[in-house]
Each structure stands twice: as C-alpha cells, then as structure tokens.
Amino acid sequence: MAMTEEQAERMLAEMNEVIRAGEEMRRLRAEMIEMFAALGWSQEKIARIAGMSQPAVSKQMARHRTARHRTDDARRAPSAPRLSLDQYDTPWLEGRLWGLAEEISEICESDSENSRARHGAHGTARCARAVAALARGKKGFTPRHVDELRRLVEADLRLNRAELPGSYQAAYDQIARGLDVPPKGAAYPADDPAGGPAADPAPVPASPSARRALACRIQRDVLRADA
C-alpha cells in the first residue's frame, strides 16, 4: 500500500508542531533564566536548578541578550518580577487559568485512579486534553482556545464541586472577572505620546509567554497551599 500525500502531510505537520514547541520552549527558558538573574541569583545557582552547566547558562544569557538587542525590547530587559497573583494583564490571567486547569486535571486524575481501584470507574477532567495540548505547544493562547479552556474549567468546577476545594472556584471567579473586563491602560510599557521612549518601563518579563509561565506556577502553588 502506497503512502498518500495526505498521510505524509499529516506526519510532517505533527513533526513541525513538535519542532516549533521545542524552539518556543528554548526561548522561554532563556527568558526565564534572565529573569532569575534579575532576582540576583548567581549563574551557578541558576545552572543547578535548571540542570545545566554554568557555561551553558552564561552562553544562553548572552545569546538571548544579543537577540533582544536586535529588537525594540532592548530597553526592556527583564527585571525582578512581581509575584503577586493580583495582576490583571491578559497573559497573566491566562497563565492563572492554565495553572488552575492543570491542578483540576491532576486532582480529577488522582480521584479517577482511586475510583478505578475501588469500583472500576473512570473519570477525567474535561479540561485535561486542552491542558495537555497547551503544555505540548499544540495549542496557543488564542482567544478561541482560551475561551474553550474557560468553558471546560467551568464544567469541571460544576461537576466536581464536592471534590475540589472552594479556593478553586474563588480563583476562577477572579480570573474570569479579569478576562471579561480588561484593565484600563496598557498592560505593557508603551512609548511616550510625544514620541520618545517611556521614562520608566514597567518591570515585566520580556514576553507574554514568560508572564503566563510565571502566573501558572504561582497559581498552582497558591492553590496547593490553600487546599
């Protein structure tokens, strides 16, 4: 049986997705490393927690700085981030939603395994596939995908109310209000109306991806602490 063009196209499309996800993750790691350096952490410390050699960390930071200086982001070097959940730019809220969905998926999977062991039952969070697709880079944070994730999280919160802590619903309500009513003013530093650069750029990481990743991690840790 001969392979069709359609089969080959699907195979290569899947490979391209993996390659793109890998490239995006490498860029994100470089941004996060630079942000950790802004916290005052030494390259040796960053190398240890990242599972990298110190020369590799140094080389990656230098490469990322060179790439950034070729763009308008040169004056917006990542600085020490705010770690409060009470931030309302869209990438931050999307990252919180992502973290909440990951926690729901893990709890439902754990409950499902316990239930299968006792009764042979099976249950998976409705948001689990969307969370996996986001984590693998198969889906991006487009308005359609974010809205889809919201509907799935809402369903999981409703159907698993007895198993999920009340803090999960409270977190979702806060995230939803923020996404439904975007904050007034720019979420990121903009040029001065007179044409010059902003005098005091806001201390944000270099990209929305970094904002999402940081918010996702913090949201998960807060939910676990509150559980």
GROMACS .gro file of N, CA and C in nm, residues 67-226:
model
  480
   67ALA      N    1   1.994   3.867   2.088
   67ALA     CA    2   1.870   3.863   2.009
   67ALA      C    3   1.778   3.977   2.051
   68ARG      N    4   1.772   4.005   2.180
   68ARG     CA    5   1.683   4.110   2.228
   68ARG      C    6   1.730   4.248   2.183
   69HIS      N    7   1.860   4.267   2.175
   69HIS     CA    8   1.912   4.398   2.136
   69HIS      C    9   1.892   4.425   1.988
   70ARG      N   10   1.852   4.324   1.911
   70ARG     CA   11   1.818   4.347   1.771
   70ARG      C   12   1.674   4.395   1.756
   71THR      N   13   1.600   4.400   1.864
   71THR     CA   14   1.458   4.439   1.860
   71THR      C   15   1.435   4.561   1.946
   72ASP      N   16   1.309   4.607   1.947
   72ASP     CA   17   1.272   4.722   2.029
   72ASP      C   18   1.267   4.687   2.177
   73ASP      N   19   1.284   4.559   2.212
   73ASP     CA   20   1.279   4.518   2.352
   73ASP      C   21   1.410   4.543   2.424
   74ALA      N   22   1.508   4.600   2.355
   74ALA     CA   23   1.640   4.616   2.416
   74ALA      C   24   1.633   4.697   2.544
   75ARG      N   25   1.548   4.802   2.547
   75ARG     CA   26   1.541   4.885   2.667
   75ARG      C   27   1.452   4.823   2.773
   76ARG      N   28   1.392   4.706   2.743
   76ARG     CA   29   1.301   4.645   2.838
   76ARG      C   30   1.358   4.513   2.888
   77ALA      N   31   1.480   4.517   2.933
   77ALA     CA   32   1.541   4.396   2.987
   77ALA      C   33   1.457   4.344   3.104
   78PRO      N   34   1.437   4.211   3.110
   78PRO     CA   35   1.357   4.157   3.220
   78PRO      C   36   1.416   4.198   3.355
   79SER      N   37   1.329   4.238   3.445
   79SER     CA   38   1.372   4.274   3.579
   79SER      C   39   1.301   4.185   3.679
   80ALA      N   40   1.335   4.200   3.805
   80ALA     CA   41   1.276   4.115   3.908
   80ALA      C   42   1.123   4.123   3.901
   81PRO      N   43   1.055   4.011   3.884
   81PRO     CA   44   0.910   4.014   3.863
   81PRO      C   45   0.832   4.029   3.993
   82ARG      N   46   0.713   4.086   3.982
   82ARG     CA   47   0.618   4.082   4.092
   82ARG      C   48   0.561   3.941   4.099
   83LEU      N   49   0.548   3.889   4.220
   83LEU     CA   50   0.500   3.753   4.237
   83LEU      C   51   0.358   3.746   4.291
   84SER      N   52   0.291   3.861   4.302
   84SER     CA   53   0.153   3.863   4.349
   84SER      C   54   0.058   3.815   4.240
   85LEU      N   55  -0.042   3.738   4.279
   85LEU     CA   56  -0.143   3.696   4.183
   85LEU      C   57  -0.230   3.812   4.138
   86ASP      N   58  -0.237   3.916   4.216
   86ASP     CA   59  -0.326   4.028   4.187
   86ASP      C   60  -0.268   4.119   4.079
   87GLN      N   61  -0.256   4.063   3.960
   87GLN     CA   62  -0.213   4.138   3.841
   87GLN      C   63  -0.314   4.103   3.731
   88TYR      N   64  -0.342   4.200   3.645
   88TYR     CA   65  -0.460   4.182   3.560
   88TYR      C   66  -0.435   4.202   3.411
   89ASP      N   67  -0.309   4.195   3.367
   89ASP     CA   68  -0.288   4.193   3.223
   89ASP      C   69  -0.330   4.056   3.170
   90THR      N   70  -0.368   4.049   3.044
   90THR     CA   71  -0.426   3.928   2.988
   90THR      C   72  -0.334   3.806   2.995
   91PRO      N   73  -0.205   3.815   2.957
   91PRO     CA   74  -0.119   3.696   2.969
   91PRO      C   75  -0.112   3.642   3.111
   92TRP      N   76  -0.109   3.733   3.210
   92TRP     CA   77  -0.102   3.687   3.349
   92TRP      C   78  -0.229   3.610   3.386
   93LEU      N   79  -0.343   3.662   3.348
   93LEU     CA   80  -0.470   3.594   3.378
   93LEU      C   81  -0.480   3.461   3.303
   94GLU      N   82  -0.431   3.457   3.180
   94GLU     CA   83  -0.431   3.332   3.104
   94GLU      C   84  -0.342   3.229   3.172
   95GLY      N   85  -0.228   3.274   3.225
   95GLY     CA   86  -0.140   3.182   3.296
   95GLY      C   87  -0.206   3.129   3.423
   96ARG      N   88  -0.279   3.214   3.494
   96ARG     CA   89  -0.352   3.168   3.612
   96ARG      C   90  -0.457   3.065   3.575
   97LEU      N   91  -0.528   3.090   3.465
   97LEU     CA   92  -0.628   2.994   3.418
   97LEU      C   93  -0.563   2.861   3.383
   98TRP      N   94  -0.450   2.866   3.318
   98TRP     CA   95  -0.374   2.746   3.283
   98TRP      C   96  -0.334   2.669   3.408
   99GLY      N   97  -0.282   2.740   3.508
   99GLY     CA   98  -0.242   2.674   3.632
   99GLY      C   99  -0.360   2.610   3.704
  100LEU      N  100  -0.473   2.682   3.708
  100LEU     CA  101  -0.594   2.627   3.770
  100LEU      C  102  -0.639   2.500   3.698
  101ALA      N  103  -0.638   2.504   3.565
  101ALA     CA  104  -0.679   2.388   3.487
  101ALA      C  105  -0.586   2.269   3.511
  102GLU      N  106  -0.456   2.294   3.523
  102GLU     CA  107  -0.362   2.184   3.550
  102GLU      C  108  -0.389   2.121   3.686
  103GLU      N  109  -0.418   2.204   3.785
  103GLU     CA  110  -0.448   2.150   3.918
  103GLU      C  111  -0.577   2.068   3.917
  104ILE      N  112  -0.679   2.117   3.849
  104ILE     CA  113  -0.805   2.042   3.838
  104ILE      C  114  -0.780   1.909   3.770
  105SER      N  115  -0.702   1.910   3.663
  105SER     CA  116  -0.672   1.786   3.590
  105SER      C  117  -0.603   1.684   3.680
  106GLU      N  118  -0.507   1.730   3.759
  106GLU     CA  119  -0.433   1.638   3.846
  106GLU      C  120  -0.522   1.581   3.955
  107ILE      N  121  -0.607   1.666   4.015
  107ILE     CA  122  -0.696   1.617   4.120
  107ILE      C  123  -0.795   1.517   4.064
  108CYS      N  124  -0.854   1.548   3.948
  108CYS     CA  125  -0.952   1.455   3.889
  108CYS      C  126  -0.886   1.324   3.849
  109GLU      N  127  -0.762   1.332   3.799
  109GLU     CA  128  -0.691   1.210   3.761
  109GLU      C  129  -0.662   1.125   3.885
  110SER      N  130  -0.621   1.191   3.994
  110SER     CA  131  -0.594   1.118   4.118
  110SER      C  132  -0.721   1.052   4.171
  111ASP      N  133  -0.831   1.128   4.170
  111ASP     CA  134  -0.958   1.072   4.216
  111ASP      C  135  -1.003   0.959   4.126
  112SER      N  136  -0.976   0.974   3.996
  112SER     CA  137  -1.014   0.871   3.900
  112SER      C  138  -0.939   0.741   3.926
  113GLU      N  139  -0.808   0.753   3.954
  113GLU     CA  140  -0.729   0.632   3.982
  113GLU      C  141  -0.778   0.563   4.108
  114ASN      N  142  -0.811   0.642   4.212
  114ASN     CA  143  -0.864   0.582   4.334
  114ASN      C  144  -0.998   0.516   4.310
  115SER      N  145  -1.081   0.581   4.228
  115SER     CA  146  -1.213   0.526   4.199
  115SER      C  147  -1.202   0.398   4.117
  116ARG      N  148  -1.111   0.396   4.020
  116ARG     CA  149  -1.093   0.275   3.939
  116ARG      C  150  -1.045   0.160   4.026
  117ALA      N  151  -0.956   0.191   4.120
  117ALA     CA  152  -0.905   0.086   4.208
  117ALA      C  153  -1.017   0.026   4.293
  118ARG      N  154  -1.114   0.112   4.334
  118ARG     CA  155  -1.221   0.063   4.420
  118ARG      C  156  -1.340   0.006   4.342
  119HIS      N  157  -1.376   0.074   4.233
  119HIS     CA  158  -1.501   0.040   4.167
  119HIS      C  159  -1.487   0.013   4.018
  120GLY      N  160  -1.367   0.030   3.964
  120GLY     CA  161  -1.352   0.012   3.821
  120GLY      C  162  -1.406   0.129   3.742
  121ALA      N  163  -1.432   0.240   3.809
  121ALA     CA  164  -1.487   0.357   3.742
  121ALA      C  165  -1.376   0.436   3.673
  122HIS      N  166  -1.418   0.523   3.582
  122HIS     CA  167  -1.319   0.605   3.511
  122HIS      C  168  -1.371   0.748   3.499
  123GLY      N  169  -1.286   0.843   3.526
  123GLY     CA  170  -1.326   0.982   3.513
  123GLY      C  171  -1.205   1.069   3.490
  124THR      N  172  -1.216   1.163   3.397
  124THR     CA  173  -1.105   1.252   3.365
  124THR      C  174  -1.160   1.393   3.356
  125ALA      N  175  -1.081   1.489   3.398
  125ALA     CA  176  -1.123   1.628   3.388
  125ALA      C  177  -1.150   1.664   3.243
  126ARG      N  178  -1.255   1.741   3.221
  126ARG     CA  179  -1.289   1.781   3.085
  126ARG      C  180  -1.183   1.872   3.025
  127CYS      N  181  -1.109   1.941   3.111
  127CYS     CA  182  -1.005   2.031   3.059
  127CYS      C  183  -0.872   1.961   3.036
  128ALA      N  184  -0.863   1.830   3.065
  128ALA     CA  185  -0.733   1.761   3.062
  128ALA      C  186  -0.669   1.763   2.923
  129ARG      N  187  -0.747   1.737   2.819
  129ARG     CA  188  -0.689   1.734   2.684
  129ARG      C  189  -0.642   1.872   2.641
  130ALA      N  190  -0.719   1.975   2.675
  130ALA     CA  191  -0.679   2.111   2.640
  130ALA      C  192  -0.551   2.150   2.713
  131VAL      N  193  -0.541   2.110   2.840
  131VAL     CA  194  -0.420   2.140   2.919
  131VAL      C  195  -0.299   2.071   2.857
  132ALA      N  196  -0.315   1.945   2.817
  132ALA     CA  197  -0.205   1.871   2.756
  132ALA      C  198  -0.163   1.936   2.624
  133ALA      N  199  -0.260   1.981   2.545
  133ALA     CA  200  -0.229   2.044   2.417
  133ALA      C  201  -0.153   2.176   2.437
  134LEU      N  202  -0.192   2.252   2.539
  134LEU     CA  203  -0.121   2.376   2.569
  134LEU      C  204   0.021   2.347   2.615
  135ALA      N  205   0.036   2.247   2.700
  135ALA     CA  206   0.168   2.214   2.755
  135ALA      C  207   0.264   2.167   2.645
  136ARG      N  208   0.210   2.097   2.545
  136ARG     CA  209   0.294   2.044   2.437
  136ARG      C  210   0.311   2.144   2.324
  137GLY      N  211   0.245   2.257   2.334
  137GLY     CA  212   0.256   2.358   2.229
  137GLY      C  213   0.169   2.331   2.109
  138LYS      N  214   0.077   2.233   2.119
  138LYS     CA  215  -0.012   2.205   2.007
  138LYS      C  216  -0.122   2.310   1.995
  139LYS      N  217  -0.149   2.378   2.104
  139LYS     CA  218  -0.245   2.489   2.103
  139LYS      C  219  -0.177   2.612   2.160
  140GLY      N  220  -0.212   2.726   2.105
  140GLY     CA  221  -0.162   2.851   2.159
  140GLY      C  222  -0.270   2.921   2.238
  141PHE      N  223  -0.234   3.032   2.301
  141PHE     CA  224  -0.330   3.106   2.382
  141PHE      C  225  -0.404   3.208   2.295
  142THR      N  226  -0.475   3.155   2.196
  142THR     CA  227  -0.558   3.240   2.113
  142THR      C  228  -0.689   3.266   2.188
  143PRO      N  229  -0.763   3.371   2.152
  143PRO     CA  230  -0.891   3.396   2.219
  143PRO      C  231  -0.985   3.276   2.213
  144ARG      N  232  -0.985   3.205   2.101
  144ARG     CA  233  -1.074   3.089   2.090
  144ARG      C  234  -1.032   2.977   2.184
  145HIS      N  235  -0.902   2.950   2.193
  145HIS     CA  236  -0.856   2.843   2.280
  145HIS      C  237  -0.872   2.879   2.427
  146VAL      N  238  -0.850   3.006   2.460
  146VAL     CA  239  -0.871   3.049   2.599
  146VAL      C  240  -1.017   3.037   2.637
  147ASP      N  241  -1.106   3.078   2.547
  147ASP     CA  242  -1.249   3.066   2.575
  147ASP      C  243  -1.289   2.920   2.590
  148GLU      N  244  -1.233   2.834   2.506
  148GLU     CA  245  -1.261   2.690   2.517
  148GLU      C  246  -1.215   2.636   2.652
  149LEU      N  247  -1.096   2.677   2.695
  149LEU     CA  248  -1.044   2.631   2.825
  149LEU      C  249  -1.133   2.682   2.938
  150ARG      N  250  -1.180   2.804   2.928
  150ARG     CA  251  -1.269   2.856   3.032
  150ARG      C  252  -1.395   2.772   3.045
  151ARG      N  253  -1.457   2.738   2.931
  151ARG     CA  254  -1.581   2.660   2.935
  151ARG      C  255  -1.556   2.522   2.997
  152LEU      N  256  -1.441   2.462   2.966
  152LEU     CA  257  -1.408   2.330   3.020
  152LEU      C  258  -1.382   2.338   3.170
  153VAL      N  259  -1.310   2.442   3.213
  153VAL     CA  260  -1.284   2.460   3.356
  153VAL      C  261  -1.415   2.483   3.431
  154GLU      N  262  -1.502   2.564   3.374
  154GLU     CA  263  -1.632   2.588   3.437
  154GLU      C  264  -1.709   2.457   3.455
  155ALA      N  265  -1.706   2.371   3.353
  155ALA     CA  266  -1.775   2.243   3.363
  155ALA      C  267  -1.713   2.155   3.471
  156ASP      N  268  -1.582   2.152   3.478
  156ASP     CA  269  -1.514   2.072   3.580
  156ASP      C  270  -1.545   2.122   3.721
  157LEU      N  271  -1.546   2.253   3.738
  157LEU     CA  272  -1.578   2.309   3.869
  157LEU      C  273  -1.721   2.274   3.911
  158ARG      N  274  -1.810   2.275   3.814
  158ARG     CA  275  -1.950   2.243   3.844
  158ARG      C  276  -1.970   2.095   3.874
  159LEU      N  277  -1.907   2.010   3.795
  159LEU     CA  278  -1.929   1.866   3.807
  159LEU      C  279  -1.849   1.803   3.920
  160ASN      N  280  -1.742   1.871   3.964
  160ASN     CA  281  -1.655   1.815   4.069
  160ASN      C  282  -1.654   1.903   4.193
  161ARG      N  283  -1.766   1.971   4.216
  161ARG     CA  284  -1.774   2.064   4.328
  161ARG      C  285  -1.742   1.998   4.462
  162ALA      N  286  -1.785   1.873   4.477
  162ALA     CA  287  -1.765   1.804   4.605
  162ALA      C  288  -1.618   1.769   4.629
  163GLU      N  289  -1.544   1.745   4.521
  163GLU     CA  290  -1.404   1.703   4.535
  163GLU      C  291  -1.307   1.821   4.538
  164LEU      N  292  -1.342   1.932   4.475
  164LEU     CA  293  -1.248   2.043   4.462
  164LEU      C  294  -1.264   2.143   4.575
  165PRO      N  295  -1.153   2.194   4.630
  165PRO     CA  296  -1.162   2.296   4.735
  165PRO      C  297  -1.233   2.421   4.686
  166GLY      N  298  -1.296   2.493   4.777
  166GLY     CA  299  -1.366   2.615   4.740
  166GLY      C  300  -1.274   2.721   4.683
  167SER      N  301  -1.144   2.714   4.717
  167SER     CA  302  -1.050   2.813   4.666
  167SER      C  303  -1.035   2.804   4.514
  168TYR      N  304  -1.067   2.688   4.455
  168TYR     CA  305  -1.057   2.673   4.310
  168TYR      C  306  -1.163   2.757   4.241
  169GLN      N  307  -1.286   2.752   4.292
  169GLN     CA  308  -1.393   2.832   4.234
  169GLN      C  309  -1.365   2.980   4.255
  170ALA      N  310  -1.315   3.016   4.373
  170ALA     CA  311  -1.284   3.156   4.401
  170ALA      C  312  -1.176   3.208   4.306
  171ALA      N  313  -1.075   3.125   4.279
  171ALA     CA  314  -0.968   3.165   4.187
  171ALA      C  315  -1.025   3.184   4.047
  172TYR      N  316  -1.111   3.091   4.005
  172TYR     CA  317  -1.168   3.104   3.870
  172TYR      C  318  -1.253   3.230   3.859
  173ASP      N  319  -1.332   3.260   3.961
  173ASP     CA  320  -1.417   3.379   3.956
  173ASP      C  321  -1.333   3.505   3.938
  174GLN      N  322  -1.221   3.511   4.008
  174GLN     CA  323  -1.133   3.628   3.997
  174GLN      C  324  -1.071   3.636   3.858
  175ILE      N  325  -1.025   3.522   3.807
  175ILE     CA  326  -0.965   3.517   3.673
  175ILE      C  327  -1.069   3.557   3.568
  176ALA      N  328  -1.190   3.503   3.579
  176ALA     CA  329  -1.294   3.531   3.481
  176ALA      C  330  -1.330   3.678   3.478
  177ARG      N  331  -1.340   3.740   3.597
  177ARG     CA  332  -1.372   3.883   3.601
  177ARG      C  333  -1.263   3.964   3.531
  178GLY      N  334  -1.139   3.927   3.553
  178GLY     CA  335  -1.029   3.998   3.489
  178GLY      C  336  -1.029   3.983   3.339
  179LEU      N  337  -1.059   3.862   3.289
  179LEU     CA  338  -1.061   3.839   3.144
  179LEU      C  339  -1.182   3.904   3.079
  180ASP      N  340  -1.293   3.912   3.153
  180ASP     CA  341  -1.414   3.972   3.096
  180ASP      C  342  -1.407   4.124   3.092
  181VAL      N  343  -1.333   4.182   3.186
  181VAL     CA  344  -1.321   4.328   3.193
  181VAL      C  345  -1.173   4.362   3.191
  182PRO      N  346  -1.114   4.376   3.071
  182PRO     CA  347  -0.970   4.405   3.062
  182PRO      C  348  -0.937   4.534   3.136
  183PRO      N  349  -0.816   4.540   3.195
  183PRO     CA  350  -0.777   4.660   3.271
  183PRO      C  351  -0.764   4.781   3.180
  184LYS      N  352  -0.792   4.898   3.234
  184LYS     CA  353  -0.775   5.020   3.158
  184LYS      C  354  -0.627   5.052   3.146
  185GLY      N  355  -0.587   5.106   3.032
  185GLY     CA  356  -0.447   5.141   3.013
  185GLY      C  357  -0.369   5.023   2.957
  186ALA      N  358  -0.247   5.050   2.916
  186ALA     CA  359  -0.164   4.946   2.856
  186ALA      C  360  -0.114   4.849   2.962
  187ALA      N  361  -0.114   4.721   2.926
  187ALA     CA  362  -0.063   4.620   3.018
  187ALA      C  363   0.090   4.618   3.017
  188TYR      N  364   0.149   4.666   2.908
  188TYR     CA  365   0.293   4.667   2.895
  188TYR      C  366   0.338   4.809   2.866
  189PRO      N  367   0.463   4.845   2.895
  189PRO     CA  368   0.510   4.981   2.874
  189PRO      C  369   0.499   5.021   2.728
  190ALA      N  370   0.454   5.144   2.703
  190ALA     CA  371   0.441   5.194   2.567
  190ALA      C  372   0.526   5.320   2.551
  191ASP      N  373   0.545   5.360   2.426
  191ASP     CA  374   0.620   5.482   2.402
  191ASP      C  375   0.544   5.602   2.451
  192ASP      N  376   0.619   5.704   2.487
  192ASP     CA  377   0.559   5.830   2.529
  192ASP      C  378   0.481   5.891   2.413
  193PRO      N  379   0.364   5.953   2.439
  193PRO     CA  380   0.286   6.012   2.331
  193PRO      C  381   0.364   6.113   2.249
  194ALA      N  382   0.463   6.179   2.310
  194ALA     CA  383   0.541   6.278   2.237
  194ALA      C  384   0.638   6.215   2.139
  195GLY      N  385   0.651   6.085   2.146
  195GLY     CA  386   0.736   6.016   2.050
  195GLY      C  387   0.861   5.957   2.112
  196GLY      N  388   0.894   5.991   2.233
  196GLY     CA  389   1.013   5.937   2.298
  196GLY      C  390   0.982   5.809   2.371
  197PRO      N  391   1.082   5.739   2.422
  197PRO     CA  392   1.059   5.615   2.495
  197PRO      C  393   0.996   5.644   2.631
  198ALA      N  394   0.925   5.545   2.682
  198ALA     CA  395   0.867   5.560   2.815
  198ALA      C  396   0.978   5.584   2.916
  199ALA      N  397   0.954   5.675   3.009
  199ALA     CA  398   1.060   5.713   3.102
  199ALA      C  399   1.091   5.601   3.199
  200ASP      N  400   0.990   5.525   3.238
  200ASP     CA  401   1.011   5.421   3.340
  200ASP      C  402   0.936   5.295   3.300
  201PRO      N  403   0.994   5.214   3.209
  201PRO     CA  404   0.924   5.094   3.164
  201PRO      C  405   0.885   5.005   3.281
  202ALA      N  406   0.765   4.949   3.273
  202ALA     CA  407   0.716   4.864   3.382
  202ALA      C  408   0.802   4.739   3.393
  203PRO      N  409   0.826   4.691   3.515
  203PRO     CA  410   0.912   4.575   3.535
  203PRO      C  411   0.840   4.444   3.502
  204VAL      N  412   0.832   4.413   3.372
  204VAL     CA  413   0.766   4.290   3.330
  204VAL      C  414   0.866   4.204   3.254
  205PRO      N  415   0.845   4.071   3.253
  205PRO     CA  416   0.930   3.987   3.170
  205PRO      C  417   0.915   4.024   3.024
  206ALA      N  418   1.002   3.970   2.940
  206ALA     CA  419   1.012   4.016   2.803
  206ALA      C  420   0.898   3.971   2.713
  207SER      N  421   0.820   3.875   2.751
  207SER     CA  422   0.717   3.827   2.660
  207SER      C  423   0.594   3.779   2.735
  208PRO      N  424   0.479   3.776   2.667
  208PRO     CA  425   0.358   3.718   2.728
  208PRO      C  426   0.377   3.573   2.771
  209SER      N  427   0.459   3.498   2.697
  209SER     CA  428   0.483   3.358   2.732
  209SER      C  429   0.545   3.346   2.871
  210ALA      N  430   0.638   3.436   2.902
  210ALA     CA  431   0.701   3.433   3.033
  210ALA      C  432   0.600   3.471   3.141
  211ARG      N  433   0.514   3.569   3.111
  211ARG     CA  434   0.409   3.607   3.206
  211ARG      C  435   0.319   3.487   3.236
  212ARG      N  436   0.277   3.417   3.131
  212ARG     CA  437   0.188   3.302   3.151
  212ARG      C  438   0.255   3.193   3.233
  213ALA      N  439   0.380   3.163   3.199
  213ALA     CA  440   0.451   3.055   3.270
  213ALA      C  441   0.466   3.087   3.418
  214LEU      N  442   0.500   3.212   3.448
  214LEU     CA  443   0.518   3.251   3.588
  214LEU      C  444   0.386   3.248   3.663
  215ALA      N  445   0.281   3.302   3.602
  215ALA     CA  446   0.149   3.304   3.668
  215ALA      C  447   0.096   3.162   3.688
  216CYS      N  448   0.121   3.075   3.591
  216CYS     CA  449   0.076   2.936   3.602
  216CYS      C  450   0.139   2.870   3.724
  217ARG      N  451   0.270   2.887   3.740
  217ARG     CA  452   0.341   2.823   3.851
  217ARG      C  453   0.294   2.880   3.986
  218ILE      N  454   0.280   3.012   3.994
  218ILE     CA  455   0.240   3.073   4.120
  218ILE      C  456   0.098   3.033   4.156
  219GLN      N  457   0.008   3.033   4.055
  219GLN     CA  458  -0.130   2.994   4.082
  219GLN      C  459  -0.137   2.852   4.136
  220ARG      N  460  -0.062   2.761   4.078
  220ARG     CA  461  -0.063   2.622   4.125
  220ARG      C  462  -0.012   2.613   4.269
  221ASP      N  463   0.094   2.685   4.300
  221ASP     CA  464   0.149   2.679   4.436
  221ASP      C  465   0.052   2.737   4.538
  222VAL      N  466  -0.016   2.846   4.500
  222VAL     CA  467  -0.113   2.906   4.592
  222VAL      C  468  -0.230   2.812   4.616
  223LEU      N  469  -0.281   2.750   4.512
  223LEU     CA  470  -0.392   2.656   4.527
  223LEU      C  471  -0.353   2.538   4.616
  224ARG      N  472  -0.232   2.489   4.600
  224ARG     CA  473  -0.188   2.375   4.682
  224ARG      C  474  -0.173   2.417   4.829
  225ALA      N  475  -0.125   2.539   4.849
  225ALA     CA  476  -0.109   2.588   4.987
  225ALA      C  477  -0.244   2.607   5.056
  226ASP      N  478  -0.345   2.645   4.977
  226ASP     CA  479  -0.478   2.671   5.032
  226ASP      C  480  -0.562   2.545   5.049
   0.00000   0.00000   0.00000
